[in-house]
Coordinates of C-alpha atoms and ligand atoms in Angstrom, one line a residue:
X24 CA -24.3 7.7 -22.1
X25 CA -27.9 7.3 -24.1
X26 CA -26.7 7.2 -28.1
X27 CA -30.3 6.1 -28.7
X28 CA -31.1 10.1 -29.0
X29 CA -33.0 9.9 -32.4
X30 CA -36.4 10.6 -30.5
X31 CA -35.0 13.4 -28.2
X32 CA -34.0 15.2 -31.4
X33 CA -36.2 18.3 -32.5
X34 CA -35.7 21.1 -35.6
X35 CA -36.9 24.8 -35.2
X36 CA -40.0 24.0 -37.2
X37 CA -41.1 21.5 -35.2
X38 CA -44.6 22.4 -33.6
X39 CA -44.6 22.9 -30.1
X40 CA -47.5 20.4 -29.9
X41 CA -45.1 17.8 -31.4
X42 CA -42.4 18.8 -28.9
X43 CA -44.7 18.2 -26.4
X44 CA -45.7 14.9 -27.2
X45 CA -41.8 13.9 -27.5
X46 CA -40.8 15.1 -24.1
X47 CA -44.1 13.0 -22.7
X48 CA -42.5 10.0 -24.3
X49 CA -38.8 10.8 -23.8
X50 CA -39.2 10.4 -20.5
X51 CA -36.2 12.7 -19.9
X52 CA -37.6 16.8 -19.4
X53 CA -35.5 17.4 -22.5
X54 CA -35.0 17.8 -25.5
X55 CA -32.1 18.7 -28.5
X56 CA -32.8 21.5 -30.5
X57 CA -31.0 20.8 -33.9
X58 CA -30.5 22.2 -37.7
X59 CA -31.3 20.2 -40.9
X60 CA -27.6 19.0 -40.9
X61 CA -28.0 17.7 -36.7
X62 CA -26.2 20.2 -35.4
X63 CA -27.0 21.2 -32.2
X64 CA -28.7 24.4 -31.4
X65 CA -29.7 24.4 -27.4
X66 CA -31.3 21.8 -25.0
X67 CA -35.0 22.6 -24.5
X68 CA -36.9 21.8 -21.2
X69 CA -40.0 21.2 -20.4
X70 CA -40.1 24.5 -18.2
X71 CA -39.0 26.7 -22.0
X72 CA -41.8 24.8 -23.7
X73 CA -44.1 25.9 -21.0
X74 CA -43.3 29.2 -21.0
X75 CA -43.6 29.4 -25.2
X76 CA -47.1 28.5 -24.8
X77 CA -47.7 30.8 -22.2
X78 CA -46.3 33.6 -24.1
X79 CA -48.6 33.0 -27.2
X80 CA -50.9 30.2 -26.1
X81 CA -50.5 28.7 -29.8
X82 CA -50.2 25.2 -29.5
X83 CA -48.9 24.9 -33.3
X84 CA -46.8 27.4 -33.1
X85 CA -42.8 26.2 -34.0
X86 CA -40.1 26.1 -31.9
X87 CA -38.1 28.7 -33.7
X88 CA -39.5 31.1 -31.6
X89 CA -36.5 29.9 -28.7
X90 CA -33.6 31.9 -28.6
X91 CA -30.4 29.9 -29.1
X92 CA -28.8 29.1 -26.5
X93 CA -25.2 27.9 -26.3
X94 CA -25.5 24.6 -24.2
X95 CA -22.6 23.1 -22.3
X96 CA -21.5 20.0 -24.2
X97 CA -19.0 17.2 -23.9
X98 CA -17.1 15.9 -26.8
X99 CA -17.3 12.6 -28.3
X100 CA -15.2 10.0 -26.1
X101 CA -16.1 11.8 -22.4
X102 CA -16.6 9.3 -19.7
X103 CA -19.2 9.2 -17.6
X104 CA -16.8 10.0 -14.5
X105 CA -15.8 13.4 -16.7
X106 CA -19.0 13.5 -17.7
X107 CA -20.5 13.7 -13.8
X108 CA -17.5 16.5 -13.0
X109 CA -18.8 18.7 -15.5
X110 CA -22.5 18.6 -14.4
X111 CA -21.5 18.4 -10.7
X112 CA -19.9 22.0 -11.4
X113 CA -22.3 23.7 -13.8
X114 CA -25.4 21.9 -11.7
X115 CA -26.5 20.5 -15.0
X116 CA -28.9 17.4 -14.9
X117 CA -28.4 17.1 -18.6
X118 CA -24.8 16.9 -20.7
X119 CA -25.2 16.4 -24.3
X120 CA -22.3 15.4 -26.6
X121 CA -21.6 16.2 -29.6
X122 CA -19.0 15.5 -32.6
X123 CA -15.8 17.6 -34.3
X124 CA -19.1 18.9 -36.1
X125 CA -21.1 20.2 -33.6
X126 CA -23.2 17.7 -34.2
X127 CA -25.8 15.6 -31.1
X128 CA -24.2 11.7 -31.2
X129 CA -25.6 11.6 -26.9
X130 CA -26.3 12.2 -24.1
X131 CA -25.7 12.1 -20.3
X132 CA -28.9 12.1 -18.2
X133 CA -28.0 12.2 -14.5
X134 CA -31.1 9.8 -14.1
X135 CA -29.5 7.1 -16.4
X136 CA -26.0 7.3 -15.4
X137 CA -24.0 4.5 -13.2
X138 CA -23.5 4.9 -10.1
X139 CA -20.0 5.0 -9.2
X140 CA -18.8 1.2 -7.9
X141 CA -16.5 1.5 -4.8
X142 CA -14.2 -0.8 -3.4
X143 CA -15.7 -1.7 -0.4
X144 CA -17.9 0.5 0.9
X145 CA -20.1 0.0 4.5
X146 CA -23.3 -2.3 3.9
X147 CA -25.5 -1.6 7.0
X148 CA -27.9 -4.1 8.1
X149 CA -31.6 -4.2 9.7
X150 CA -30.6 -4.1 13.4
X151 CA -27.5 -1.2 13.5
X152 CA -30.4 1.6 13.6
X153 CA -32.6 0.7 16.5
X154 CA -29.1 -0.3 18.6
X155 CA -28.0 3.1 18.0
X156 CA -31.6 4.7 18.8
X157 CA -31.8 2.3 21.6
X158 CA -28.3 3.8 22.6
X159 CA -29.9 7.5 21.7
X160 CA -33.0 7.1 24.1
X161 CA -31.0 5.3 26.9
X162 CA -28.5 8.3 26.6
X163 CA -25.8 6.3 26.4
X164 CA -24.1 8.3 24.2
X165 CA -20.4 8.4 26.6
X166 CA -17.2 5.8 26.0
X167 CA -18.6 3.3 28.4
X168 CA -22.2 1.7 28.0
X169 CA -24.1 -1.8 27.8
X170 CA -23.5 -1.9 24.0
X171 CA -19.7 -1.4 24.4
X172 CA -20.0 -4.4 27.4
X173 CA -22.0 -6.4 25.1
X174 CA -20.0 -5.7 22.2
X175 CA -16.9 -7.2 24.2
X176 CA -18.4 -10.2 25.1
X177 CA -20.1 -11.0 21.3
X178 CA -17.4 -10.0 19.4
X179 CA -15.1 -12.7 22.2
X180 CA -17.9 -15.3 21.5
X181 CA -18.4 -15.4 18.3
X182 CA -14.0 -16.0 17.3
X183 CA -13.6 -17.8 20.4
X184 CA -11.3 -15.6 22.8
X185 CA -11.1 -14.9 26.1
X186 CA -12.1 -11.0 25.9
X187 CA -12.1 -8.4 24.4
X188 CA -11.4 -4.6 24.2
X189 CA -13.7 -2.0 21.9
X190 CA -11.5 0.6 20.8
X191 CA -11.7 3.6 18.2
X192 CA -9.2 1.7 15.7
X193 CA -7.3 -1.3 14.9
X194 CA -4.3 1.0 15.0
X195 CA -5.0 1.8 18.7
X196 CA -5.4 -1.8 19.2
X197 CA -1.6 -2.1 17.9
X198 CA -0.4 0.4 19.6
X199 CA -1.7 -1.0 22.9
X200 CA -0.4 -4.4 21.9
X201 CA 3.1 -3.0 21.5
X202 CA 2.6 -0.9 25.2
X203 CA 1.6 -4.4 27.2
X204 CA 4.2 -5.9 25.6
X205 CA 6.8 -3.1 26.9
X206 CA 8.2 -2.0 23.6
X207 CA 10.0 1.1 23.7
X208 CA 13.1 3.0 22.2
X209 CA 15.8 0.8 21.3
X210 CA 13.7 -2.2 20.8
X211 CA 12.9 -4.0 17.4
X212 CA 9.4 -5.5 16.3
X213 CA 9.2 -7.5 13.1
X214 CA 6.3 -6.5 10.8
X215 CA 5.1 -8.0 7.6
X216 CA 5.8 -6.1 5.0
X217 CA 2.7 -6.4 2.4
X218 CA 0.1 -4.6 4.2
X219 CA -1.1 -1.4 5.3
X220 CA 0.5 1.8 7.0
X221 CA -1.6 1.1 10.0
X222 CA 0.1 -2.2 11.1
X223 CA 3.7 -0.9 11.9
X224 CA 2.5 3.1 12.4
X225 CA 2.2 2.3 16.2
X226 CA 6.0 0.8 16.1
X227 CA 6.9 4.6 15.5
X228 CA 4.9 5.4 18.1
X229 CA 6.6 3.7 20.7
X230 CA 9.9 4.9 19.4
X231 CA 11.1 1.6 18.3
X232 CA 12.3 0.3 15.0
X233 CA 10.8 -2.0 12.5
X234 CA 12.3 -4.9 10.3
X235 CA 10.4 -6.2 7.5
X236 CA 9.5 -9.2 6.1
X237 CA 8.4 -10.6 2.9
X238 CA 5.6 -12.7 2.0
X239 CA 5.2 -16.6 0.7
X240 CA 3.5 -17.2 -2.4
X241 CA 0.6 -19.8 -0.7
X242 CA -1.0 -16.9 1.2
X243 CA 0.5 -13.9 0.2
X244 CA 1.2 -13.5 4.4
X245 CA 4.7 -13.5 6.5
X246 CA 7.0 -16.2 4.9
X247 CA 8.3 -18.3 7.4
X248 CA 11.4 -19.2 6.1
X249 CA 12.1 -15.1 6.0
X250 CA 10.9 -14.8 9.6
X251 CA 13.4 -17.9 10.7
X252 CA 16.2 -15.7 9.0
X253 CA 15.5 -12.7 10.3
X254 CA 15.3 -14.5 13.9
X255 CA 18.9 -16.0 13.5
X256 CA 20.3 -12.4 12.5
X257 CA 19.3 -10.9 15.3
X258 CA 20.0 -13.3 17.7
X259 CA 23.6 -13.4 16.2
X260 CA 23.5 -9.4 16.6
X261 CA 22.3 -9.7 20.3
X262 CA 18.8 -7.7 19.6
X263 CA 16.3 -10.4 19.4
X264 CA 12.6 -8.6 18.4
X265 CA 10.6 -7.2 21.2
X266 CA 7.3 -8.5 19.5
X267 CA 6.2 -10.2 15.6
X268 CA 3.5 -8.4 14.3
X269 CA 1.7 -10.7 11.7
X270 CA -0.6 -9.4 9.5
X271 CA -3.4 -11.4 7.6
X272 CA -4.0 -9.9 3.7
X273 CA -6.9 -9.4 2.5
X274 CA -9.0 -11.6 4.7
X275 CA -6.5 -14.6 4.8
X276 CA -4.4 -16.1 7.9
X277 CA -0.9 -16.6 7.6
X278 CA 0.3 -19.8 8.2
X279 CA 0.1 -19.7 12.1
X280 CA 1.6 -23.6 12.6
X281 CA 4.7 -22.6 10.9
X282 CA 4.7 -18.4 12.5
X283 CA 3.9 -19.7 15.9
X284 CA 5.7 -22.6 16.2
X285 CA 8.7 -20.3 15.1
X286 CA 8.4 -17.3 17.6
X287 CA 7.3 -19.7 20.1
X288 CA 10.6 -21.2 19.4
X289 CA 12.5 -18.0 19.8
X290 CA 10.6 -16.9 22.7
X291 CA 8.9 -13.2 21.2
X292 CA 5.7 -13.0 21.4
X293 CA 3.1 -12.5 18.9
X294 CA 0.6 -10.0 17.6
X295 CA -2.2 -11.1 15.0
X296 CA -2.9 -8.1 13.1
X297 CA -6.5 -9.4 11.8
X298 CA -8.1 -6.0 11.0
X299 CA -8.3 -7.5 7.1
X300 CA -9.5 -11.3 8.5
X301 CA -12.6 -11.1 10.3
X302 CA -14.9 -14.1 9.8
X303 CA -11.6 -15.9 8.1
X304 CA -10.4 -19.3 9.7
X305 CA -6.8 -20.7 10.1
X306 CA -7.4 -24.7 9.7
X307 CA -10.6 -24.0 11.2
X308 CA -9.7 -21.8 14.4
X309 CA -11.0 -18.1 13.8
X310 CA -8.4 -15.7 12.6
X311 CA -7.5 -12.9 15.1
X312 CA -7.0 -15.6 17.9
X313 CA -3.4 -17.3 16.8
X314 CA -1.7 -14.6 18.7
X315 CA -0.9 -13.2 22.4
X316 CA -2.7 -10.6 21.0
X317 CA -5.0 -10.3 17.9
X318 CA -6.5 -6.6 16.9
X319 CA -9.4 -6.3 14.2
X320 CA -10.6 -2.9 12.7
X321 CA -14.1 -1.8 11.7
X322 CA -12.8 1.2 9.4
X323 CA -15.9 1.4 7.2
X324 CA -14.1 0.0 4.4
X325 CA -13.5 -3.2 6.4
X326 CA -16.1 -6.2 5.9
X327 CA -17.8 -5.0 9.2
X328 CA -17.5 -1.3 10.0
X329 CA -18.8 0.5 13.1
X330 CA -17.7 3.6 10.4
X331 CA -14.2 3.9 12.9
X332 CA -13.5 1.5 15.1
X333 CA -11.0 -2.0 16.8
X334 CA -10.9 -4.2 19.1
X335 CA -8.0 -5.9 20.9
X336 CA -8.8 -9.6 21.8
X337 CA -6.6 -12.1 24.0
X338 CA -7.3 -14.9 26.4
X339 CA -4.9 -13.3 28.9
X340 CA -7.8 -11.2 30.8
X341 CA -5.6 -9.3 33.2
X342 CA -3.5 -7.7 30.7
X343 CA -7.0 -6.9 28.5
X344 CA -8.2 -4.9 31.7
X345 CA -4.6 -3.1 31.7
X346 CA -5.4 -2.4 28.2
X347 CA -9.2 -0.7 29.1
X348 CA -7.3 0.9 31.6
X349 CA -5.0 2.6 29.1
X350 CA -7.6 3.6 26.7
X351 CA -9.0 5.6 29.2
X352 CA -6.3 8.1 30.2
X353 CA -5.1 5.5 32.7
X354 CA -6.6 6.7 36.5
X355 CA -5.2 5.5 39.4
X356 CA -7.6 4.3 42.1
X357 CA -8.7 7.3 43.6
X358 CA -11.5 9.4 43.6
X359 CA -9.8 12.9 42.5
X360 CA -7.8 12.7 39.2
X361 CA -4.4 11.1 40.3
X362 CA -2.5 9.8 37.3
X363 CA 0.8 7.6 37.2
X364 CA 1.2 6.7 33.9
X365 CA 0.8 8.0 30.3
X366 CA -2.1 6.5 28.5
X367 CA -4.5 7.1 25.8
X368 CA -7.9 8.2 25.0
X369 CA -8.4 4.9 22.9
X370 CA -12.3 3.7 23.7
X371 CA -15.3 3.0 21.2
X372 CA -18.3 5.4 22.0
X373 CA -21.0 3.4 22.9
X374 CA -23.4 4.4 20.1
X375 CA -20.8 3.2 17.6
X376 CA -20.7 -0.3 20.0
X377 CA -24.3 -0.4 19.3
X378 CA -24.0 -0.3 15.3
X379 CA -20.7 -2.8 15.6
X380 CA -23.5 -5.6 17.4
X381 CA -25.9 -4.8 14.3
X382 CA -22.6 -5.7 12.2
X383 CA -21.5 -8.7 14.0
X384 CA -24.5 -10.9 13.7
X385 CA -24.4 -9.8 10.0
X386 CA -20.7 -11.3 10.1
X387 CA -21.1 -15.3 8.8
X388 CA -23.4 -13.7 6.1
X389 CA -21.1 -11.1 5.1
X390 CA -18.2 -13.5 4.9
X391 CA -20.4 -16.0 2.4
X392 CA -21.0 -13.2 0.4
X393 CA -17.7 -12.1 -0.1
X394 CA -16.6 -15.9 -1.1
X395 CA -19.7 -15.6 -4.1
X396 CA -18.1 -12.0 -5.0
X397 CA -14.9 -13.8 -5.4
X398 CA -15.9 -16.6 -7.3
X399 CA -18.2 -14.8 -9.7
X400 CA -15.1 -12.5 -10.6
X401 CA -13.1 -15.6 -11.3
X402 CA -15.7 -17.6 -13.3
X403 CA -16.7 -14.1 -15.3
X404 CA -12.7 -13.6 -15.8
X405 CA -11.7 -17.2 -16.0
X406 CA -10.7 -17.2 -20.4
X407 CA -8.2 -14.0 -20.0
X408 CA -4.9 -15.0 -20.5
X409 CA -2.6 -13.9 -18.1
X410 CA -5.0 -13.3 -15.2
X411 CA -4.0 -14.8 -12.0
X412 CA -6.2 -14.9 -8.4
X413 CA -5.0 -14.4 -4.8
X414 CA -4.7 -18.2 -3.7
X415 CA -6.4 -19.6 -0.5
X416 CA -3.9 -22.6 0.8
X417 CA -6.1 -25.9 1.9
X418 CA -5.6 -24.8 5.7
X419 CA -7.0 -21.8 5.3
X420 CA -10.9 -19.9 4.5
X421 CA -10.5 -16.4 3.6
X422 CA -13.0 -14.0 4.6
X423 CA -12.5 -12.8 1.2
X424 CA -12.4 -8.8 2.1
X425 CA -10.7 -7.9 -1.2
X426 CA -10.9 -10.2 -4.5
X427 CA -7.6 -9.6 -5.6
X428 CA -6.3 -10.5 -9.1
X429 CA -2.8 -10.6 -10.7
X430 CA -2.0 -9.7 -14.0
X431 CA 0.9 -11.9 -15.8
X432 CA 3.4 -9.1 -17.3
X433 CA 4.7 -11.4 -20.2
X434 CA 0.6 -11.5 -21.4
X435 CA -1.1 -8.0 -19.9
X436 CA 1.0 -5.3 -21.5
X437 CA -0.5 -2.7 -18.8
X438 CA 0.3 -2.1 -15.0
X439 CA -2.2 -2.7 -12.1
X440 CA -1.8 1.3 -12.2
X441 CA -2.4 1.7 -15.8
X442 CA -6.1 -0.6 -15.2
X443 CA -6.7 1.6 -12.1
X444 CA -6.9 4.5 -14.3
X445 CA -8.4 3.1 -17.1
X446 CA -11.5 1.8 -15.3
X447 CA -11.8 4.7 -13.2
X448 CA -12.7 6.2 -16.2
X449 CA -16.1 3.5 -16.3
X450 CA -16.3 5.0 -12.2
X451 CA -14.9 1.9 -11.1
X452 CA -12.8 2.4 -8.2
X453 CA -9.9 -0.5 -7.6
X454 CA -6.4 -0.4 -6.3
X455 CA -3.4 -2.1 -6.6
X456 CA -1.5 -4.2 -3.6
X457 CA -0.4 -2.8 -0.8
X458 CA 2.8 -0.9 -1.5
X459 CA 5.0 -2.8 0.8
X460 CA 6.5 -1.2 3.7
X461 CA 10.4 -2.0 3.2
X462 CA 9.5 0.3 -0.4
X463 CA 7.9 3.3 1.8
X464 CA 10.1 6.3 1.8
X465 CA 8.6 6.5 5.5
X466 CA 10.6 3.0 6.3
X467 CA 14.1 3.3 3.8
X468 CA 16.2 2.6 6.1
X469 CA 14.7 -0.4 8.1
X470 CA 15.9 -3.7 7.3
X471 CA 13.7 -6.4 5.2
X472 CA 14.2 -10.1 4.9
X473 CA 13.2 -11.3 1.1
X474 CA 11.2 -14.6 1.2
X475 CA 15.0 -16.0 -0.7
X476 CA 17.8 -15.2 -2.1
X477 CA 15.8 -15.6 -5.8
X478 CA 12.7 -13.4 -5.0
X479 CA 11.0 -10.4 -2.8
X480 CA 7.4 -11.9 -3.6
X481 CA 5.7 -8.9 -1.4
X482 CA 7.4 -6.9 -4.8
X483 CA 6.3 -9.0 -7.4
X484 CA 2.1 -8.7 -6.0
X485 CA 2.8 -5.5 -5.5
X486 CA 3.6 -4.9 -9.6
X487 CA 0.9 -7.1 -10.6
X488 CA -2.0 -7.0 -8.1
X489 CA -5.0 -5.6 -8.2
X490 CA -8.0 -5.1 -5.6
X491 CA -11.6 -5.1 -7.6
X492 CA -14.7 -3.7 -6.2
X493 CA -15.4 -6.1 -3.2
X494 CA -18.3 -4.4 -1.3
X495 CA -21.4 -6.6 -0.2
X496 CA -23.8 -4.0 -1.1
X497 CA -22.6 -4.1 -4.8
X498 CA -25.7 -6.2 -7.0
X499 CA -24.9 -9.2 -9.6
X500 CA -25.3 -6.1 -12.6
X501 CA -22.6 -3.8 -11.1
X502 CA -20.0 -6.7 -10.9
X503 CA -20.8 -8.0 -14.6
X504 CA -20.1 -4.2 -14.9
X505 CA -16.8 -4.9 -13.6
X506 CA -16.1 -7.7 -15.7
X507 CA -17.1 -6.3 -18.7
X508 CA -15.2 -2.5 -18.3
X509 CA -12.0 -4.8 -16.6
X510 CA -12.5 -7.1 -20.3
X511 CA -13.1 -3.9 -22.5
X512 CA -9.5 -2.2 -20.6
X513 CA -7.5 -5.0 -21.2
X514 CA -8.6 -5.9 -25.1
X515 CA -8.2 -2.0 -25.6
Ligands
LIG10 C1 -7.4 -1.3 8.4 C2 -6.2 -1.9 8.8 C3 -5.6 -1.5 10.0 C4 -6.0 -0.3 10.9 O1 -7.3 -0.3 11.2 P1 -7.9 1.1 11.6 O2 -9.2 0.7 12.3 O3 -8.2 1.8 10.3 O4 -7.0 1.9 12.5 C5 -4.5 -2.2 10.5 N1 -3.9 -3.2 9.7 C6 -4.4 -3.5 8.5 C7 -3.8 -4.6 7.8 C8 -5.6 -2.9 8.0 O5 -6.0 -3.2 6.8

């Protein structure tokens, strides 16, 4: 809001001429007509002083000549995000404010006004346009193409994997995961259960069940002593897990010494869910390729997007060509349409393919960035008691997707919640951690193994975390933003 509206401020005897020379230097195409005691009488363009002079073309002429109108004002205290409602639905480029009195304290000007700060939105590069054009004047525009090909074999390269499959979502990539791995009704998968709906949505699918388990407080990922629990259970109960389903939060690995060395142990096989981790490493072996399978998602909100979008990766090539197979409805051999088998319409488009090799060589930058994001919230934040940051264990580099902060509830009176709200307010968009999955309503009655007896830490983040604005687009000013609304929100 501009306070600083002494200048804008005009009476009704104030010669047009004057006016004129105050909207020059306003540098706004308005003013605020007022009385002798600053209360406000209408907003005058540019366009109403124009027409006065036409009318009489007296340049000393007053402006008492303008009819009152009765603007649309906001009352002391608005924020900006109200603030851009109201003008959003009365069209209004302008939105004074005014006092219990009536009287002009501001003003919102849509050209001063913040732009909202997201919490990760896409950050396109040089390259994505001319690989999509290039995929435009080639008319490769269908589910197959060179860019999905290269795409494959880049994406492969670049973590170190065998190959690849492009799909239209790291959820697909699950789901596929689960199919090779012949889950079906009946079966159990265990699933970490701080992380998003996606990871154990395909379990459904398959009509199998899910047991949950709880994080460890180094990486905030699958607790090993939980999974070694859960592991004895249900080897005692006879129904040892079809597949593990590890996630990586936020851009960090789990611990894939302790998780692989376990299901190795047990003999179930393992899926990396890496759609968070992209660029991350796992005592410096790329994240996404601890795993039978690994999957990775370029949702735009992911720190490369292809705006929808996943890959499966493995080094076991037959079953990846099963799996290209199954993403495209699954033909048999033959030249009329013979099918066998259900499968899925599951492939990336090959103009998307052509924006996700734009992305990918944008990858080690994007990662660096995000590590600087980090760090400058935790330097900026570093003197507020109470505040806590998401760790990153010595075996492990963390893409950094989301900087994620804790608040200590014996020092920070408020909930994550409470701080989402409140900064909204300054159009800052954050969001607390991952609900976990053993609290859905969607999962009440699957079974969940607690890290120990003393603590569910997936429970605790979840009360006291909060995601801040993490986008690479985002400039040095909108995240001291941040830091100062997040300051001003917890002194308040
Ligand atoms: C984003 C995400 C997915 C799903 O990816 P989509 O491409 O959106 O289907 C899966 N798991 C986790 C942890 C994610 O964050």
């Amino acid at each position: 809001m501009i306070t600083d509206i002494g200048k804008l401020l005009v009476q009704p005897e104030t010669p047009v001429r004057e006016a004129l020379q105050r909207l020059d230097t306003g540098g706004l195409g308005c003013l605020l007509l007022a009385d002798a005691a600053d209360r406000l009488i209408r907003v005058i363009t540019d366009g109403d002083i124009r027409r006065a002079i036409m009318a009489s073309d007296d340049l000393s002429q007053t402006l008492s000549g303008l009819v009152p109108v009765t603007p649309t004002t906001a009352p002391e205290g608005t924020s900006s995000a109200s603030a851009r409602q109201i003008m959003n639905s009365a069209k209004l480029i302008h939105l004074p404010v005014v006092d219990d009195h009536g009287r002009a304290v501001g003003l919102f000007h849509i050209s001063r006004m913040e732009a909202p700060i997201l919490l990760s939105a896409p950050h396109m590069g040089e390259e994505e346009r001319e690989l999509v054009v290039e995929a435009f004047d080639t008319n490769w525009i269908a589910p197959v193409g060179p860019h999905v090909d290269s795409f494959e074999r880049e994406l492969a390269e670049l973590v170190g994997v065998g190959g690849a499959v492009a799909l239209s979502s790291g959820t697909a990539a699950i789901h596929l995961a689960l199919r090779l791995l012949d889950v079906g009704p009946g079966d159990t998968v265990f699933c970490s259960s701080l992380t998003f709906v996606a990871s154990c949505n395909p379990i459904l699918y398959q009509g199998a069940a899910p047991v949950f388990i709880d994080s460890e407080p180094l990486s905030w990922n699958m607790s090993p002593d939980a999974l070694e629990r859960a592991l004895r259970d249900a080897e005692r109960q006879g129904r040892p897990p079809k597949a593990v389903i590890c996630v990586n939060i936020y851009g960090q690995s789990a611990d894939y010494d302790a998780i692989g060395r376990i299901c190795a142990a047990h003999g179930v096989p393992l899926i990396e869910d890496a759609a968070e981790s992209l660029g991350a490493t796992c005592r410096g072996k790329a994240s996404g390729t601890f795993a039978r399978f690994g999957i990775y998602s370029f949702n735009g909100n992911k720190i490369i997007t292809t705006s929808g979008g996943g890959a499966l990766v493995s080094d076991d090539l037959e079953a990846l060509d099963r799996a290209r197979w199954l993403a495209t409805q699954g033909r048999d051999p033959a030249a009329h349409y013979q099918h066998s088998e259900m499968a899925y319409n599951y492939r990336l488009s090959n103009v998307l393919a052509g924006i996700g090799r734009g992305q990918l060589r944008l990858l080690p930058e994007r990662v660096e960035q995000r590590r600087a994001i980090f760090e400058r919230y935790r330097n900026g934040l570093h003197d507020v008691p109470g505040i806590g940051w998401m760790p990153e264990p010595n075996w492990s580099r963390s893409n950094r997707w989301l900087s994620v902060c804790t608040f200590d509830p014996d020092a920070i009176g408020l909930h994550p919640y409470t701080i989402m709200r409140r900064l909204q307010q300054h159009e800052i968009e954050t969001r607390p951690v991952w609900k976990p999955m053993h609290m859905q309503p969607l999962f009440q009655d699957a079974p969940y193994y607690a890290h120990d007896e003393q603590q569910s830490v997936s429970d605790r983040l979840f009360l006291t975390g909060l995601c801040l604005p993490s986008g690479t687009g985002m400039s040095e000013a909108d995240q001291d933003r941040v830091i100062a609304a997040l300051r001003q929100v917890l002194d308040a």
